[in-house]
JSON list of C-alpha atoms in Angstrom, two decimals:
[
{"chain": "Y", "resi": 708, "resn": "ALA", "atom": "CA", "xyz": [4.46, 4.42, 12.45]},
{"chain": "Y", "resi": 709, "resn": "VAL", "atom": "CA", "xyz": [6.64, 1.53, 11.45]},
{"chain": "Y", "resi": 710, "resn": "PRO", "atom": "CA", "xyz": [10.11, 2.59, 10.27]},
{"chain": "Y", "resi": 711, "resn": "TRP", "atom": "CA", "xyz": [10.57, -0.21, 7.74]},
{"chain": "Y", "resi": 712, "resn": "ARG", "atom": "CA", "xyz": [7.55, 0.54, 5.57]},
{"chain": "Y", "resi": 713, "resn": "PHE", "atom": "CA", "xyz": [5.92, 3.38, 3.72]},
{"chain": "Y", "resi": 714, "resn": "SER", "atom": "CA", "xyz": [2.13, 3.27, 3.83]},
{"chain": "Y", "resi": 715, "resn": "ILE", "atom": "CA", "xyz": [-0.46, 4.99, 1.67]},
{"chain": "Y", "resi": 716, "resn": "PHE", "atom": "CA", "xyz": [-4.26, 4.83, 1.61]},
{"chain": "Y", "resi": 717, "resn": "VAL", "atom": "CA", "xyz": [-5.94, 3.66, -1.58]},
{"chain": "Y", "resi": 718, "resn": "SER", "atom": "CA", "xyz": [-9.58, 2.63, -1.72]},
{"chain": "Y", "resi": 719, "resn": "GLY", "atom": "CA", "xyz": [-11.79, 0.28, -3.67]},
{"chain": "Y", "resi": 720, "resn": "LYS", "atom": "CA", "xyz": [-11.00, -0.99, -7.13]},
{"chain": "Y", "resi": 721, "resn": "THR", "atom": "CA", "xyz": [-8.01, 1.34, -7.47]},
{"chain": "Y", "resi": 722, "resn": "ARG", "atom": "CA", "xyz": [-6.40, -0.36, -4.46]},
{"chain": "Y", "resi": 723, "resn": "ARG", "atom": "CA", "xyz": [-7.00, -3.84, -5.84]},
{"chain": "Y", "resi": 724, "resn": "ASP", "atom": "CA", "xyz": [-5.67, -2.80, -9.26]},
{"chain": "Y", "resi": 725, "resn": "LEU", "atom": "CA", "xyz": [-2.56, -1.18, -7.77]},
{"chain": "Y", "resi": 726, "resn": "ILE", "atom": "CA", "xyz": [-1.74, -4.23, -5.65]},
{"chain": "Y", "resi": 727, "resn": "ARG", "atom": "CA", "xyz": [-2.33, -6.62, -8.56]},
{"chain": "Y", "resi": 728, "resn": "SER", "atom": "CA", "xyz": [-0.19, -4.53, -10.88]},
{"chain": "Y", "resi": 729, "resn": "CYS", "atom": "CA", "xyz": [2.65, -4.26, -8.35]},
{"chain": "Y", "resi": 730, "resn": "LEU", "atom": "CA", "xyz": [2.61, -8.01, -7.79]},
{"chain": "Y", "resi": 731, "resn": "GLU", "atom": "CA", "xyz": [2.61, -8.67, -11.54]},
{"chain": "Y", "resi": 732, "resn": "LYS", "atom": "CA", "xyz": [5.74, -6.50, -11.82]},
{"chain": "Y", "resi": 733, "resn": "SER", "atom": "CA", "xyz": [7.36, -8.22, -8.79]},
{"chain": "Y", "resi": 734, "resn": "LEU", "atom": "CA", "xyz": [7.25, -5.01, -6.76]},
{"chain": "Y", "resi": 735, "resn": "PRO", "atom": "CA", "xyz": [7.24, -5.51, -2.99]},
{"chain": "Y", "resi": 736, "resn": "VAL", "atom": "CA", "xyz": [3.78, -4.57, -1.71]},
{"chain": "Y", "resi": 737, "resn": "SER", "atom": "CA", "xyz": [1.56, -5.58, 1.17]},
{"chain": "Y", "resi": 738, "resn": "ASP", "atom": "CA", "xyz": [-2.10, -4.94, 1.87]},
{"chain": "Y", "resi": 739, "resn": "TRP", "atom": "CA", "xyz": [-2.24, -6.78, 5.16]},
{"chain": "Y", "resi": 740, "resn": "TYR", "atom": "CA", "xyz": [-3.11, -4.52, 8.07]},
{"chain": "Y", "resi": 741, "resn": "PRO", "atom": "CA", "xyz": [-5.81, -6.24, 10.12]},
{"chain": "Y", "resi": 742, "resn": "ARG", "atom": "CA", "xyz": [-7.87, -4.32, 12.64]},
{"chain": "Y", "resi": 743, "resn": "VAL", "atom": "CA", "xyz": [-7.17, -5.89, 16.04]},
{"chain": "Y", "resi": 744, "resn": "THR", "atom": "CA", "xyz": [-8.95, -3.45, 18.36]},
{"chain": "Y", "resi": 745, "resn": "ASN", "atom": "CA", "xyz": [-11.59, -6.09, 19.12]},
{"chain": "Y", "resi": 746, "resn": "LEU", "atom": "CA", "xyz": [-8.88, -8.23, 20.74]},
{"chain": "Y", "resi": 747, "resn": "PHE", "atom": "CA", "xyz": [-8.56, -5.52, 23.37]},
{"chain": "Y", "resi": 748, "resn": "GLY", "atom": "CA", "xyz": [-12.30, -5.08, 23.90]},
{"chain": "Y", "resi": 749, "resn": "CYS", "atom": "CA", "xyz": [-12.44, -1.61, 22.33]},
{"chain": "Y", "resi": 750, "resn": "ASP", "atom": "CA", "xyz": [-13.71, -2.25, 18.81]},
{"chain": "Y", "resi": 751, "resn": "GLY", "atom": "CA", "xyz": [-15.66, 1.00, 18.55]},
{"chain": "Y", "resi": 752, "resn": "ASP", "atom": "CA", "xyz": [-13.08, 3.28, 20.15]},
{"chain": "Y", "resi": 753, "resn": "PHE", "atom": "CA", "xyz": [-10.82, 3.70, 17.09]},
{"chain": "Y", "resi": 754, "resn": "PRO", "atom": "CA", "xyz": [-12.87, 4.72, 14.05]},
{"chain": "Y", "resi": 755, "resn": "GLY", "atom": "CA", "xyz": [-9.73, 4.97, 11.88]},
{"chain": "Y", "resi": 756, "resn": "ALA", "atom": "CA", "xyz": [-8.86, 1.32, 12.44]},
{"chain": "Y", "resi": 757, "resn": "GLN", "atom": "CA", "xyz": [-11.43, 0.12, 9.90]},
{"chain": "Y", "resi": 758, "resn": "LYS", "atom": "CA", "xyz": [-10.09, 2.57, 7.28]},
{"chain": "Y", "resi": 759, "resn": "HIS", "atom": "CA", "xyz": [-6.57, 1.25, 7.83]},
{"chain": "Y", "resi": 760, "resn": "GLU", "atom": "CA", "xyz": [-7.73, -2.34, 7.39]},
{"chain": "Y", "resi": 761, "resn": "GLU", "atom": "CA", "xyz": [-9.64, -1.58, 4.18]},
{"chain": "Y", "resi": 762, "resn": "GLU", "atom": "CA", "xyz": [-7.40, 0.97, 2.46]},
{"chain": "Y", "resi": 763, "resn": "ILE", "atom": "CA", "xyz": [-3.77, 0.67, 3.53]},
{"chain": "Y", "resi": 764, "resn": "VAL", "atom": "CA", "xyz": [-1.08, -0.34, 1.05]},
{"chain": "Y", "resi": 765, "resn": "ASN", "atom": "CA", "xyz": [2.44, -0.89, 2.42]},
{"chain": "Y", "resi": 766, "resn": "PHE", "atom": "CA", "xyz": [5.78, -0.65, 0.65]},
{"chain": "Y", "resi": 767, "resn": "PRO", "atom": "CA", "xyz": [9.14, -1.43, 2.24]},
{"chain": "Y", "resi": 768, "resn": "LEU", "atom": "CA", "xyz": [11.65, 1.33, 2.91]},
{"chain": "Y", "resi": 769, "resn": "LEU", "atom": "CA", "xyz": [14.80, -0.71, 3.31]},
{"chain": "Y", "resi": 770, "resn": "ILE", "atom": "CA", "xyz": [15.21, -1.38, -0.41]},
{"chain": "Y", "resi": 771, "resn": "SER", "atom": "CA", "xyz": [17.37, -0.04, -3.22]},
{"chain": "Y", "resi": 772, "resn": "ASP", "atom": "CA", "xyz": [16.82, 3.35, -4.82]},
{"chain": "Y", "resi": 773, "resn": "ASP", "atom": "CA", "xyz": [15.99, 1.58, -8.10]},
{"chain": "Y", "resi": 774, "resn": "GLU", "atom": "CA", "xyz": [13.21, -0.39, -6.42]},
{"chain": "Y", "resi": 775, "resn": "ILE", "atom": "CA", "xyz": [11.86, 2.79, -4.82]},
{"chain": "Y", "resi": 776, "resn": "ASP", "atom": "CA", "xyz": [11.83, 4.41, -8.28]},
{"chain": "Y", "resi": 777, "resn": "ARG", "atom": "CA", "xyz": [9.90, 1.47, -9.73]},
{"chain": "Y", "resi": 778, "resn": "ILE", "atom": "CA", "xyz": [7.33, 1.66, -6.94]},
{"chain": "Y", "resi": 779, "resn": "CYS", "atom": "CA", "xyz": [6.92, 5.42, -7.39]},
{"chain": "Y", "resi": 780, "resn": "ARG", "atom": "CA", "xyz": [6.42, 5.00, -11.14]},
{"chain": "Y", "resi": 781, "resn": "GLU", "atom": "CA", "xyz": [3.74, 2.37, -10.52]},
{"chain": "Y", "resi": 782, "resn": "ILE", "atom": "CA", "xyz": [1.90, 4.57, -8.00]},
{"chain": "Y", "resi": 783, "resn": "ARG", "atom": "CA", "xyz": [2.08, 7.52, -10.40]},
{"chain": "Y", "resi": 784, "resn": "TYR", "atom": "CA", "xyz": [0.64, 5.35, -13.16]},
{"chain": "Y", "resi": 785, "resn": "HIS", "atom": "CA", "xyz": [-2.36, 4.52, -11.00]},
{"chain": "Y", "resi": 786, "resn": "VAL", "atom": "CA", "xyz": [-2.82, 8.13, -9.86]},
{"chain": "Y", "resi": 787, "resn": "ASP", "atom": "CA", "xyz": [-2.70, 9.91, -13.21]},
{"chain": "Y", "resi": 788, "resn": "GLY", "atom": "CA", "xyz": [-2.56, 7.16, -15.83]},
{"chain": "Y", "resi": 789, "resn": "GLN", "atom": "CA", "xyz": [0.92, 8.04, -17.03]},
{"chain": "Y", "resi": 790, "resn": "TRP", "atom": "CA", "xyz": [3.72, 5.49, -17.06]},
{"chain": "Y", "resi": 791, "resn": "ILE", "atom": "CA", "xyz": [7.13, 7.05, -16.58]},
{"chain": "Y", "resi": 792, "resn": "GLU", "atom": "CA", "xyz": [10.10, 5.21, -18.03]},
{"chain": "Y", "resi": 793, "resn": "GLY", "atom": "CA", "xyz": [13.03, 5.03, -15.67]}
]
């Protein structure tokens, strides 16, 4: 775990839509989590590594409460289709 980010797994089109929407709203988001197991010669030893590379979405933790609220509202919108005013 990395203490300066909060990570969730989102797959497929929903992931792309969430990232695009966050970026459009200037919310801090990252989808970069490359699988590097092959650099250590053990590509097949960590089956979860591919899932992380394909599905992880990262949000920073060291941000204001208001920014955390905006991120949570955006995630909620993509989970259940409801936008919550804040």
